[in-house]
Tab-separated table of N, CA and C in Angstrom:
chain	number	residue	atom	x	y	z
A	1	MET	N	14.288	29.619	-110.942
A	1	MET	CA	14.950	30.900	-110.803
A	1	MET	C	16.360	30.634	-110.263
A	2	ASN	N	17.333	31.224	-110.926
A	2	ASN	CA	18.710	30.987	-110.484
A	2	ASN	C	19.116	32.019	-109.420
A	3	GLU	N	20.298	31.817	-108.880
A	3	GLU	CA	20.773	32.657	-107.781
A	3	GLU	C	20.905	34.121	-108.195
A	4	GLU	N	21.369	34.370	-109.397
A	4	GLU	CA	21.549	35.742	-109.877
A	4	GLU	C	20.214	36.482	-109.935
A	5	GLU	N	19.173	35.813	-110.397
A	5	GLU	CA	17.845	36.432	-110.462
A	5	GLU	C	17.307	36.733	-109.065
A	6	VAL	N	17.548	35.842	-108.142
A	6	VAL	CA	17.098	36.048	-106.763
A	6	VAL	C	17.808	37.254	-106.146
A	7	VAL	N	19.117	37.335	-106.364
A	7	VAL	CA	19.883	38.466	-105.831
A	7	VAL	C	19.408	39.769	-106.455
A	8	THR	N	19.129	39.772	-107.742
A	8	THR	CA	18.636	40.967	-108.424
A	8	THR	C	17.299	41.403	-107.827
A	9	ARG	N	16.408	40.437	-107.608
A	9	ARG	CA	15.104	40.755	-107.009
A	9	ARG	C	15.268	41.304	-105.597
A	10	LEU	N	16.187	40.739	-104.833
A	10	LEU	CA	16.450	41.237	-103.478
A	10	LEU	C	16.941	42.681	-103.506
A	11	GLN	N	17.856	42.964	-104.420
A	11	GLN	CA	18.385	44.324	-104.534
A	11	GLN	C	17.290	45.309	-104.929
A	12	GLN	N	16.448	44.914	-105.863
A	12	GLN	CA	15.349	45.783	-106.282
A	12	GLN	C	14.369	46.028	-105.135
A	13	ALA	N	14.074	44.994	-104.376
A	13	ALA	CA	13.166	45.134	-103.245
A	13	ALA	C	13.760	46.053	-102.176
A	14	ALA	N	15.056	45.921	-101.924
A	14	ALA	CA	15.720	46.761	-100.933
A	14	ALA	C	15.703	48.226	-101.375
A	15	GLU	N	15.963	48.482	-102.659
A	15	GLU	CA	15.923	49.845	-103.177
A	15	GLU	C	14.517	50.429	-103.088
A	16	ALA	N	13.509	49.630	-103.417
A	16	ALA	CA	12.121	50.088	-103.339
A	16	ALA	C	11.741	50.419	-101.897
A	17	LYS	N	12.194	49.602	-100.964
A	17	LYS	CA	11.907	49.843	-99.546
A	17	LYS	C	12.556	51.137	-99.072
A	18	LYS	N	13.815	51.354	-99.435
A	18	LYS	CA	14.507	52.585	-99.048
A	18	LYS	C	13.795	53.810	-99.609
A	19	LYS	N	13.369	53.730	-100.877
A	19	LYS	CA	12.680	54.857	-101.501
A	19	LYS	C	11.348	55.126	-100.811
A	20	ALA	N	10.612	54.078	-100.487
A	20	ALA	CA	9.328	54.252	-99.813
A	20	ALA	C	9.513	54.876	-98.430
A	21	GLU	N	10.530	54.449	-97.703
A	21	GLU	CA	10.804	55.012	-96.381
A	21	GLU	C	11.201	56.484	-96.487
A	22	LYS	N	12.020	56.815	-97.495
A	22	LYS	CA	12.437	58.201	-97.694
A	22	LYS	C	11.236	59.073	-98.046
A	23	ASP	N	10.394	58.586	-98.951
A	23	ASP	CA	9.200	59.337	-99.349
A	23	ASP	C	8.269	59.551	-98.160
A	24	ALA	N	8.092	58.519	-97.346
A	24	ALA	CA	7.226	58.630	-96.169
A	24	ALA	C	7.797	59.623	-95.163
A	25	ALA	N	9.112	59.599	-94.968
A	25	ALA	CA	9.748	60.533	-94.034
A	25	ALA	C	9.592	61.972	-94.516
A	26	GLU	N	9.740	62.194	-95.813
A	26	GLU	CA	9.577	63.536	-96.368
A	26	GLU	C	8.138	64.025	-96.231
A	27	ALA	N	7.179	63.150	-96.478
A	27	ALA	CA	5.762	63.514	-96.335
A	27	ALA	C	5.441	63.825	-94.876
A	28	PHE	N	5.962	63.016	-93.958
A	28	PHE	CA	5.755	63.236	-92.537
A	28	PHE	C	6.330	64.588	-92.112
A	29	ALA	N	7.547	64.877	-92.540
A	29	ALA	CA	8.191	66.138	-92.182
A	29	ALA	C	7.391	67.331	-92.716
A	30	ALA	N	6.846	67.206	-93.900
A	30	ALA	CA	6.052	68.294	-94.470
A	30	ALA	C	4.796	68.546	-93.649
A	31	VAL	N	4.136	67.487	-93.209
A	31	VAL	CA	2.920	67.638	-92.406
A	31	VAL	C	3.255	68.216	-91.031
A	32	VAL	N	4.354	67.773	-90.436
A	32	VAL	CA	4.786	68.320	-89.143
A	32	VAL	C	5.089	69.803	-89.288
A	33	ALA	N	5.799	70.179	-90.330
A	33	ALA	CA	6.120	71.588	-90.558
A	33	ALA	C	4.854	72.410	-90.732
A	34	ASP	N	3.894	71.908	-91.493
A	34	ASP	CA	2.625	72.613	-91.672
A	34	ASP	C	1.913	72.812	-90.335
A	35	ALA	N	1.920	71.769	-89.513
A	35	ALA	CA	1.272	71.858	-88.205
A	35	ALA	C	1.927	72.924	-87.342
A	36	LEU	N	3.253	72.958	-87.338
A	36	LEU	CA	3.974	73.953	-86.545
A	36	LEU	C	3.729	75.366	-87.067
A	37	LEU	N	3.704	75.511	-88.384
A	37	LEU	CA	3.506	76.829	-88.979
A	37	LEU	C	2.081	77.354	-88.769
A	38	THR	N	1.131	76.468	-88.560
A	38	THR	CA	-0.240	76.917	-88.295
A	38	THR	C	-0.446	77.230	-86.822
A	39	GLY	N	0.590	77.007	-86.013
A	39	GLY	CA	0.507	77.404	-84.618
A	39	GLY	C	0.367	76.272	-83.612
A	40	LEU	N	0.327	75.047	-84.069
A	40	LEU	CA	0.246	73.929	-83.140
A	40	LEU	C	1.553	73.843	-82.367
A	41	LYS	N	1.454	73.664	-81.084
A	41	LYS	CA	2.653	73.614	-80.240
A	41	LYS	C	3.402	72.299	-80.475
A	42	PRO	N	4.729	72.355	-80.384
A	42	PRO	CA	5.538	71.151	-80.612
A	42	PRO	C	5.154	69.981	-79.713
A	43	ALA	N	4.796	70.267	-78.467
A	43	ALA	CA	4.389	69.191	-77.556
A	43	ALA	C	3.121	68.506	-78.060
A	44	ALA	N	2.199	69.283	-78.620
A	44	ALA	CA	0.971	68.713	-79.165
A	44	ALA	C	1.262	67.868	-80.402
A	45	VAL	N	2.201	68.337	-81.226
A	45	VAL	CA	2.597	67.576	-82.417
A	45	VAL	C	3.243	66.263	-81.986
A	46	ALA	N	4.128	66.339	-80.997
A	46	ALA	CA	4.799	65.140	-80.499
A	46	ALA	C	3.786	64.143	-79.945
A	47	LYS	N	2.825	64.638	-79.175
A	47	LYS	CA	1.810	63.752	-78.591
A	47	LYS	C	0.934	63.113	-79.670
A	48	ALA	N	0.560	63.906	-80.663
A	48	ALA	CA	-0.311	63.403	-81.728
A	48	ALA	C	0.388	62.375	-82.616
A	49	THR	N	1.689	62.542	-82.796
A	49	THR	CA	2.417	61.654	-83.705
A	49	THR	C	3.086	60.478	-83.008
A	50	GLY	N	3.321	60.626	-81.705
A	50	GLY	CA	4.043	59.578	-80.992
A	50	GLY	C	5.554	59.712	-81.116
A	51	TYR	N	6.000	60.769	-81.769
A	51	TYR	CA	7.431	61.035	-81.893
A	51	TYR	C	7.864	61.957	-80.767
A	52	SER	N	9.149	61.955	-80.457
A	52	SER	CA	9.654	62.774	-79.365
A	52	SER	C	9.681	64.246	-79.764
A	53	TYR	N	9.705	65.092	-78.735
A	53	TYR	CA	9.834	66.525	-78.962
A	53	TYR	C	11.114	66.818	-79.737
A	54	GLU	N	12.178	66.084	-79.433
A	54	GLU	CA	13.462	66.301	-80.110
A	54	GLU	C	13.347	66.017	-81.613
A	55	THR	N	12.619	64.979	-81.984
A	55	THR	CA	12.400	64.675	-83.400
A	55	THR	C	11.641	65.812	-84.076
A	56	ILE	N	10.626	66.317	-83.398
A	56	ILE	CA	9.843	67.431	-83.944
A	56	ILE	C	10.743	68.661	-84.088
A	57	ARG	N	11.611	68.911	-83.109
A	57	ARG	CA	12.531	70.042	-83.164
A	57	ARG	C	13.499	69.906	-84.336
A	58	ARG	N	14.000	68.697	-84.556
A	58	ARG	CA	14.923	68.480	-85.683
A	58	ARG	C	14.240	68.734	-87.023
A	59	ILE	N	13.010	68.281	-87.139
A	59	ILE	CA	12.257	68.517	-88.374
A	59	ILE	C	12.064	70.015	-88.575
A	60	ALA	N	11.709	70.721	-87.512
A	60	ALA	CA	11.504	72.168	-87.606
A	60	ALA	C	12.787	72.863	-88.048
A	61	ARG	N	13.893	72.462	-87.460
A	61	ARG	CA	15.177	73.073	-87.830
A	61	ARG	C	15.501	72.781	-89.297
A	62	ALA	N	15.272	71.553	-89.745
A	62	ALA	CA	15.558	71.182	-91.130
A	62	ALA	C	14.680	71.955	-92.116
A	63	LYS	N	13.478	72.324	-91.670
A	63	LYS	CA	12.551	73.078	-92.526
A	63	LYS	C	12.687	74.586	-92.330
A	64	ASN	N	13.731	74.994	-91.587
A	64	ASN	CA	14.006	76.417	-91.339
A	64	ASN	C	12.851	77.138	-90.647
A	65	ILE	N	12.221	76.445	-89.716
A	65	ILE	CA	11.171	77.055	-88.912
A	65	ILE	C	11.850	77.666	-87.691
A	66	GLY	N	11.500	78.898	-87.388
A	66	GLY	CA	12.131	79.612	-86.280
A	66	GLY	C	11.832	78.999	-84.926
A	67	ARG	N	11.925	79.816	-83.891
A	67	ARG	CA	11.721	79.354	-82.521
A	67	ARG	C	10.406	78.603	-82.380
A	68	LEU	N	10.452	77.508	-81.632
A	68	LEU	CA	9.247	76.727	-81.400
A	68	LEU	C	8.487	77.218	-80.173
A	69	ARG	N	9.165	78.002	-79.347
A	69	ARG	CA	8.506	78.578	-78.175
A	69	ARG	C	9.212	79.877	-77.832
A	70	GLU	N	8.537	80.693	-77.047
A	70	GLU	CA	9.121	81.951	-76.615
A	70	GLU	C	10.275	81.677	-75.661
A	71	PRO	N	11.323	82.492	-75.716
A	71	PRO	CA	12.448	82.292	-74.811
A	71	PRO	C	12.038	82.543	-73.361
A	72	THR	N	12.632	81.799	-72.464
A	72	THR	CA	12.353	81.972	-71.044
A	72	THR	C	13.173	83.133	-70.502
A	73	VAL	N	12.869	83.552	-69.301
A	73	VAL	CA	13.623	84.634	-68.672
A	73	VAL	C	15.088	84.246	-68.569
A	74	THR	N	15.354	83.004	-68.157
A	74	THR	CA	16.730	82.528	-68.011
A	74	THR	C	17.466	82.549	-69.336
A	75	SER	N	16.843	82.067	-70.396
A	75	SER	CA	17.527	82.044	-71.688
A	75	SER	C	17.754	83.450	-72.220
A	76	ARG	N	16.849	84.379	-71.896
A	76	ARG	CA	17.054	85.767	-72.316
A	76	ARG	C	18.256	86.363	-71.599
A	77	LYS	N	18.396	86.064	-70.299
A	77	LYS	CA	19.532	86.584	-69.545
A	77	LYS	C	20.837	86.012	-70.081
A	78	LYS	N	20.843	84.727	-70.408
A	78	LYS	CA	22.053	84.099	-70.936
A	78	LYS	C	22.434	84.673	-72.286
A	79	ALA	N	21.466	85.148	-73.023
A	79	ALA	CA	21.721	85.664	-74.374
A	79	ALA	C	22.231	87.099	-74.367
A	80	GLN	N	22.169	87.768	-73.230
A	80	GLN	CA	22.625	89.159	-73.166
A	80	GLN	C	24.132	89.216	-73.303
A	81	PRO	N	24.643	90.048	-74.190
A	81	PRO	CA	26.090	90.145	-74.382
A	81	PRO	C	26.771	90.745	-73.160
A	82	GLY	N	27.952	90.242	-72.840
A	82	GLY	CA	28.758	90.775	-71.763
A	82	GLY	C	28.341	90.336	-70.387
A	83	ASP	N	27.324	89.486	-70.281
A	83	ASP	CA	26.861	89.010	-68.980
A	83	ASP	C	27.465	87.654	-68.716
A	84	ASP	N	28.447	87.590	-67.838
A	84	ASP	CA	29.135	86.335	-67.521
A	84	ASP	C	28.549	85.632	-66.308
A	85	SER	N	27.504	86.202	-65.729
A	85	SER	CA	26.934	85.577	-64.530
A	85	SER	C	26.178	84.319	-64.914
A	86	LEU	N	26.026	83.447	-63.949
A	86	LEU	CA	25.286	82.203	-64.172
A	86	LEU	C	23.842	82.408	-63.760
A	87	ALA	N	23.095	83.099	-64.546
A	87	ALA	CA	21.718	83.474	-64.247
A	87	ALA	C	20.893	82.405	-63.695
């Protein structure tokens, strides 16, 4: 096997690896989204998958899933228009 054939095989293997990783990430995101939409809490999803809460939040945002938890009293106060106090 000459050098050109080896390089071609390397490139093909690298492309196959990238595609497999992309496919796996998409499948993972779909399952995470399904779990969140069925009512599983993000912390439970994070614990079950070993991924961080932030990763789960990013997936939810990318899948256009709304709030992952109810707003706290503090966040509700901050969201009120015209309230400049540091609640």
